[in-house]
Structures are given as structure tokens and as C-alpha cells.
Short mmCIF file of C-alpha atoms in Angstrom, two decimals:
data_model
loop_
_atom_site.label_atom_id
_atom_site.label_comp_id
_atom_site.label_asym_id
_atom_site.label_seq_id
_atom_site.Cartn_x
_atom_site.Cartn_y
_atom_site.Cartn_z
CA UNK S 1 -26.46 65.93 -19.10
CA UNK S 2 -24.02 63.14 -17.55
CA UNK S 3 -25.12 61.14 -14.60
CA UNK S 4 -23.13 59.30 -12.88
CA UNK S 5 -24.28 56.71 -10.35
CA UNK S 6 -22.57 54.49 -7.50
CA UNK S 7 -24.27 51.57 -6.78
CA UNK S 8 -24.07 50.26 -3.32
CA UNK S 9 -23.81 53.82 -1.60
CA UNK S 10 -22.20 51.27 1.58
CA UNK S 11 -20.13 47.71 1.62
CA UNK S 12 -19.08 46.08 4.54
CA UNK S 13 -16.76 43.03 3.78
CA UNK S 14 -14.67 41.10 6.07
CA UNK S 15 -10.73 40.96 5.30
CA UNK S 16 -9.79 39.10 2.02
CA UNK S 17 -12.54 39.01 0.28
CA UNK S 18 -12.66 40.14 -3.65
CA UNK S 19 -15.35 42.33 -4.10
CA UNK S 20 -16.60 44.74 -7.02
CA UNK S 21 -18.15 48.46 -7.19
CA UNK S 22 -20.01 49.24 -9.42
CA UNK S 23 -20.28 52.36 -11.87
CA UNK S 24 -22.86 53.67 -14.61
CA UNK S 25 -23.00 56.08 -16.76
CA UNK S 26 -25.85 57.72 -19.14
CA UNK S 27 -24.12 59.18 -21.50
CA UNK S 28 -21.48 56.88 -23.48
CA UNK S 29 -20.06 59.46 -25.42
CA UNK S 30 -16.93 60.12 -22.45
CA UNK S 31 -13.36 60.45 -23.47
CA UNK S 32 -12.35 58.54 -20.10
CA UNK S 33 -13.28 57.32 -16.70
CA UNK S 34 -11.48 57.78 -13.54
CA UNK S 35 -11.80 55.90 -10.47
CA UNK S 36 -10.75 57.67 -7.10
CA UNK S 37 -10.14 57.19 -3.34
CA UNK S 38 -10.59 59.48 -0.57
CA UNK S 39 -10.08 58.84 3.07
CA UNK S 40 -11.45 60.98 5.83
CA UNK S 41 -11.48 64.50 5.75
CA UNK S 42 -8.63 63.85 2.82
CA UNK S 43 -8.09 64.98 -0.82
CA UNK S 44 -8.81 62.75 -3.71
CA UNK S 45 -6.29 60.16 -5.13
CA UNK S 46 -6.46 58.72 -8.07
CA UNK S 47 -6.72 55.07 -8.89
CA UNK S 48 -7.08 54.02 -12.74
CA UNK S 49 -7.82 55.96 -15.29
CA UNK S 50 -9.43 53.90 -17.78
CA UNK S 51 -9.76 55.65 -21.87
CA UNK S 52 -12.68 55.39 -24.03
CA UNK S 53 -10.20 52.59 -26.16
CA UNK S 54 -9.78 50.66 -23.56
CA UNK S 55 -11.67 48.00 -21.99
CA UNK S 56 -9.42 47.86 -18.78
CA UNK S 57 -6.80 49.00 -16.42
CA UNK S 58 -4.65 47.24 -13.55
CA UNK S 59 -2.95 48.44 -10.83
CA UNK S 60 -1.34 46.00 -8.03
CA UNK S 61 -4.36 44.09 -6.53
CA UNK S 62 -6.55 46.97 -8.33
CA UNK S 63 -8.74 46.55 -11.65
CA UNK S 64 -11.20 48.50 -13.60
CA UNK S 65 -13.26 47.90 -16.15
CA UNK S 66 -15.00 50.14 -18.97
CA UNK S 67 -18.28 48.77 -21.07
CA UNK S 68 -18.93 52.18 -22.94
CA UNK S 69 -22.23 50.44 -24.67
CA UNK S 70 -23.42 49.59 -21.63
CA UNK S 71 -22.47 52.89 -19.61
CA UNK S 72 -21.24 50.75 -16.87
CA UNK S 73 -17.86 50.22 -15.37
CA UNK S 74 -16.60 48.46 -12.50
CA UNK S 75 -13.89 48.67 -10.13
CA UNK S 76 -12.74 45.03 -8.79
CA UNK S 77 -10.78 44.69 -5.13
CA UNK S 78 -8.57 41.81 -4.77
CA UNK S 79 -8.20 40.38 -1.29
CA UNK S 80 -9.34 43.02 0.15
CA UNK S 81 -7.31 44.57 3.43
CA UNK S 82 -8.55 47.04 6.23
CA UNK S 83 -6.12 49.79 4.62
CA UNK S 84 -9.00 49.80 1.59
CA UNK S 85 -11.43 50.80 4.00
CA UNK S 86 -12.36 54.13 1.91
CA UNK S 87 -15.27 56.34 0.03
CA UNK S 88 -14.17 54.95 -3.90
CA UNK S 89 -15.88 57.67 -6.15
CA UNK S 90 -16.18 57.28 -10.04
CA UNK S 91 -15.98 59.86 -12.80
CA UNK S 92 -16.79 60.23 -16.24
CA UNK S 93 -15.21 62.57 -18.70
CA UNK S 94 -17.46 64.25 -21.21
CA UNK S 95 -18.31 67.37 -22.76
CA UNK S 96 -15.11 69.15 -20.69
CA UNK S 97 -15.49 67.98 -17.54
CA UNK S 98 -15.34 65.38 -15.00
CA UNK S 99 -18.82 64.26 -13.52
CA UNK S 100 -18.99 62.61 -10.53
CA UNK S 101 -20.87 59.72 -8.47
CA UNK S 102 -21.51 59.58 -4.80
CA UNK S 103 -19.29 57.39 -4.22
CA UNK S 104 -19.25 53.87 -2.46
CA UNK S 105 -18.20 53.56 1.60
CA UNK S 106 -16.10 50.54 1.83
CA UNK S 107 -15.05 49.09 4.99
CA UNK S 108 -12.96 46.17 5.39
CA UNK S 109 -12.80 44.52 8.75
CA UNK S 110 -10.53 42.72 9.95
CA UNK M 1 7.33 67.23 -6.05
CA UNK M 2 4.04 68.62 -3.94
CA UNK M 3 1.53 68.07 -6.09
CA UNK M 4 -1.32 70.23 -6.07
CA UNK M 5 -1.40 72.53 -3.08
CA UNK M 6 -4.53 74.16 -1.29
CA UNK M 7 -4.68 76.85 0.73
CA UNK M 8 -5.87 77.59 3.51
CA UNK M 9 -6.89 73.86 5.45
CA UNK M 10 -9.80 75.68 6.84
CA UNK M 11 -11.89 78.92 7.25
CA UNK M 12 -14.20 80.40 9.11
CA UNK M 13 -16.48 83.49 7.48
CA UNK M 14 -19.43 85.76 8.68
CA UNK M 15 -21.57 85.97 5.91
CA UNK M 16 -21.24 88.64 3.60
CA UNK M 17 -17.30 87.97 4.43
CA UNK M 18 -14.92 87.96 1.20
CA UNK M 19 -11.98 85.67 0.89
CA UNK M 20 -9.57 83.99 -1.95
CA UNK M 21 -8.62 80.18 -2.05
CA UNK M 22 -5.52 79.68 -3.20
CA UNK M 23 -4.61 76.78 -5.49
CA UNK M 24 -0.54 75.94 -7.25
CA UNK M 25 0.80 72.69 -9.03
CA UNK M 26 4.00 71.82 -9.55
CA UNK M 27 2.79 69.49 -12.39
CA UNK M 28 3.49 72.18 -15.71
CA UNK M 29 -0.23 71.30 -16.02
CA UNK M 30 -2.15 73.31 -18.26
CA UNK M 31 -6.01 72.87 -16.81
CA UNK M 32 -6.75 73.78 -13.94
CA UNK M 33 -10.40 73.30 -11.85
CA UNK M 34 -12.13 74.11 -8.54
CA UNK M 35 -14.70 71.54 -7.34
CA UNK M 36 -17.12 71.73 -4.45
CA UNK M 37 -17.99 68.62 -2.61
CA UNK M 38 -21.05 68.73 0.11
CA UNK M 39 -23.17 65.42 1.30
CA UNK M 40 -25.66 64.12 -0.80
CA UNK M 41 -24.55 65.88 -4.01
CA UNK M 42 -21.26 64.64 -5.02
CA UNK M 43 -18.02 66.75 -6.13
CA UNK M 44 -19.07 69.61 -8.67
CA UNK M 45 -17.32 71.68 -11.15
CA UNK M 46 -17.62 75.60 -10.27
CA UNK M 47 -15.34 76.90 -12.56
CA UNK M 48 -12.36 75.75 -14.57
CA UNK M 49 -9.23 76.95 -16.60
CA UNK M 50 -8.25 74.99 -19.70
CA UNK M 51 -5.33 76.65 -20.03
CA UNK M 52 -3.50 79.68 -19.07
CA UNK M 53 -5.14 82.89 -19.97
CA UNK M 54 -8.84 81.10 -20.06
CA UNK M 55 -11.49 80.34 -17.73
CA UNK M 56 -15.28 79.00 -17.80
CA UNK M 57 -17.92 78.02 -15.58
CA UNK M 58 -18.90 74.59 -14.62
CA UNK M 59 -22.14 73.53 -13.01
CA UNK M 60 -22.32 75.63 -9.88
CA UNK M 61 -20.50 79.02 -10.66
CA UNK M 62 -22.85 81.48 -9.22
CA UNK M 63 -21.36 83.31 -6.24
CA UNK M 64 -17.71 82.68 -6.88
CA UNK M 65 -14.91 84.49 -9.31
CA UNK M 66 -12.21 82.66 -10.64
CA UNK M 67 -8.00 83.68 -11.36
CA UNK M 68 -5.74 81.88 -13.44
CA UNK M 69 -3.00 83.78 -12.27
CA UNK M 70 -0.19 81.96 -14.17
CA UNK M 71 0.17 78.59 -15.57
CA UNK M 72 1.17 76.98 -11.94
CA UNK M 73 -1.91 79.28 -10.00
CA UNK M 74 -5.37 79.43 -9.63
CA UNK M 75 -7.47 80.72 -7.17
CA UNK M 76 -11.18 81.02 -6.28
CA UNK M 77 -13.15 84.06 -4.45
CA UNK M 78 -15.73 84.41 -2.48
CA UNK M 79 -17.34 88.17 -2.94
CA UNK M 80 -19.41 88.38 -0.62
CA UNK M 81 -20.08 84.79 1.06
CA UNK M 82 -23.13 83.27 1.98
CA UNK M 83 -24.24 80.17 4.37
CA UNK M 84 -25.39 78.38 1.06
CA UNK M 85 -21.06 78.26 0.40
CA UNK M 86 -20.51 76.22 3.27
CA UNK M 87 -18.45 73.26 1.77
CA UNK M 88 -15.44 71.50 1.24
CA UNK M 89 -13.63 73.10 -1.70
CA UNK M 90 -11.06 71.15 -4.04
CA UNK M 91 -8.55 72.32 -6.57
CA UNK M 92 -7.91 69.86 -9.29
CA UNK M 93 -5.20 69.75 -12.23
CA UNK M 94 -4.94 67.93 -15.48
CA UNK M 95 -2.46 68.03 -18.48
CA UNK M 96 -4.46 68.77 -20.69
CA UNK M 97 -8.61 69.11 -21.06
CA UNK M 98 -11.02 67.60 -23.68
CA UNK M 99 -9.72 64.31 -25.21
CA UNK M 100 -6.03 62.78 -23.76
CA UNK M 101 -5.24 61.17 -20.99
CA UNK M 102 -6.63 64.79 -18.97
CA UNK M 103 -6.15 62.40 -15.30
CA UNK M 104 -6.70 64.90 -12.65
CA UNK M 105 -5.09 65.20 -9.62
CA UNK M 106 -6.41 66.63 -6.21
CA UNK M 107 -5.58 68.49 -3.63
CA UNK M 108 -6.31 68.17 -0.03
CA UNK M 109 -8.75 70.39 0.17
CA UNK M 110 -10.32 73.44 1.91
CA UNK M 111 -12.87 73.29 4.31
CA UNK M 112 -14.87 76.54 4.78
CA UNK M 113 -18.00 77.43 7.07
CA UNK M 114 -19.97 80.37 6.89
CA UNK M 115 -22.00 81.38 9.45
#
């Protein structure tokens, strides 16, 4: 059975700083992996969605990286802004469905 | 272009209290899921729909029915609703399921208390 696990559960960062989440995974077998934010009392919205071929994605000052050996990806912040201030969740793809972490609690202060 | 939409935003049951949650996209996706997301134990799959016409369950689909009412619809019941349901409830869609891009988009949720 997938596990998914966000490691820290909480980051508090002060504005522009670069900063990484982290992401693991036990089973390497996934077709993808899908990083998410979700704001308050909000829906889901999807980040990068990084395939099992791939090594990495981009998006604006966004980037993700996949190490399916290693079960681990990473999701990398640049100059980081209060506007990030968000839960960032990961999920693997395997089997047929999504599993999820806990998620990380970002805030950015300004 | 909406997205995937959720209704209702909220609800309030008395247990034993039935209700539907009802799910559409606007995407021509063909899979279809309903997650439920409390503290301490992440978003999980209750049941999903691959495509039209099919549905399974996912990790926690005891207590709920499922309806893949078309390819744009899919809604979630409650028979007979229980404290234990209290939760935030998500519809999700995806192109396609098993290997492909599948990237699955939210909705906005629907929170529901039972007392």
C-alpha cells in the first residue's frame, strides 16, 4: 500500500527566501506525482504534475522534482511571497489512484 | 469554463439523515472521483468512476453510494448518515485514469456536519 509522507508538517519563512518541501514515497512503481495548493477552507489547485519519465517540471517561480529510486520528490519555492502562504499537499499515482500526504503549512511573512 | 462544480457549499444532517452531493465538469473528462479530507488523515479516495458507465471503491467506501450519472455528473449519497461522516467532501476529475497524464482537478468542496 502507498504512503505518502510530507516532511515538515509546518514552515515559517520570511519574504524572499527559496525554500524546498519535501515529498516521499514507498512505493516507486507510480505513473505520476502531483503537487497541489489549497488555501483556507478552499478546493485544491494544482501545481505540477510531474510523470514517471520525467525528472522535473517548472512553472513560473515553481519547480518540482521526481527521484522515483529514491521515492522522494521535492517541490522548490523561489523567492518566496506572502501570496504562497498555503497547505502544499503531494500525491502519488499508483495502482488507480491518487494517494495523498498531509501536506506542508507554509507561511511567508512579510 | 467552470471547472469542476460542487454542490451544495455546506450541510447540516441529523444522523440517520440521507442526502446526495452533487458533482459536474465541464472538462469532457472521463474519470471521475469523490475524496474525503478530515485532520490528521489526509484526502482519501471513497469511490471513483473511470469512465462513464463504471464505478469502484477506493479506500473508505463504507457508508456512501456512488452515481455516474452521465459523462459530465457524478454524485455521492449518504443513506443513512452518521457522525463518523462529518468531513469535508471533494469531487475530483481527470482525463483519463491509470497511466497518462490522469492530472486531476478539484472542486471547492463540500463541507458537511452531522450531528
Amino acid at each position: 500500500k502507498q504512503e505518502v509522507t510530507q516532511i515538515p508538517a509546518a514552515l515559517s519563512v520570511p519574504e524572499g527566501e527559496n525554500l524546498v518541501l519535501n515529498c516521499s514515497f514507498t512505493d516507486s512503481a507510480i505513473y505520476n506525482l502531483q503537487w497541489f495548493r489549497q488555501d483556507p477552507g478552499k478546493g485544491l489547485t494544482s501545481l505540477l504534475l510531474i510523470q514517471s519519465s520525467q525528472r522535473e517540471q517548472t512553472s513560473g517561480r515553481l519547480n518540482a522534482s521526481l527521484d522515483k529510486s529514491s521515492g522522494r520528490s521535492t517541490l522548490y519555492i523561489a523567492a518566496s511571497q506572502p501570496g504562497d502562504s498555503a497547505t502544499y499537499l503531494c500525491a502519488a499515482y499508483s495502482g488507480s489512484r491518487l494517494t495523498f500526504g498531509e501536506g506542508t503549512q507554509l507561511t511567508v511573512n512579510p | 469554463n467552470a471547472g469542476v462544480t460542487q454542490t451544495p457549499k455546506f450541510q447540516v444532517l441529523k444522523t440517520g439523515q440521507s442526502m446526495t452531493l452533487q458533482c459536474a465538469q465541464d472538462m469532457n473528462h472521463n474519470s471521475m472521483y469523490w475524496y474525503r479530507q478530515d485532520p490528521g488523515m489526509g484526502l482519501r479516495l471513497i469511490y471513483y468512476s473511470a469512465s462513464e458507465g463504471t464505478t469502484d471503491k477506493g479506500e473508505v467506501p463504507n457508508g456512501y453510494n456512488v452515481s455516474r450519472l452521465n459523462k459530465r455528473e457524478f454524485s455521492l449519497r449518504l443513506e443513512s448518515a452518521a457522525p463518523s461522516q462529518t468531513s469535508v467532501y471533494f469531487c475530483a476529475s481527470s482525463e483519463a485514469g491509470g497511466q497518462g497524464s490522469n492530472e486531476q482537478f478539484f472542486g471547492p468542496g463540500t463541507r458537511l456536519t452531522v450531528l
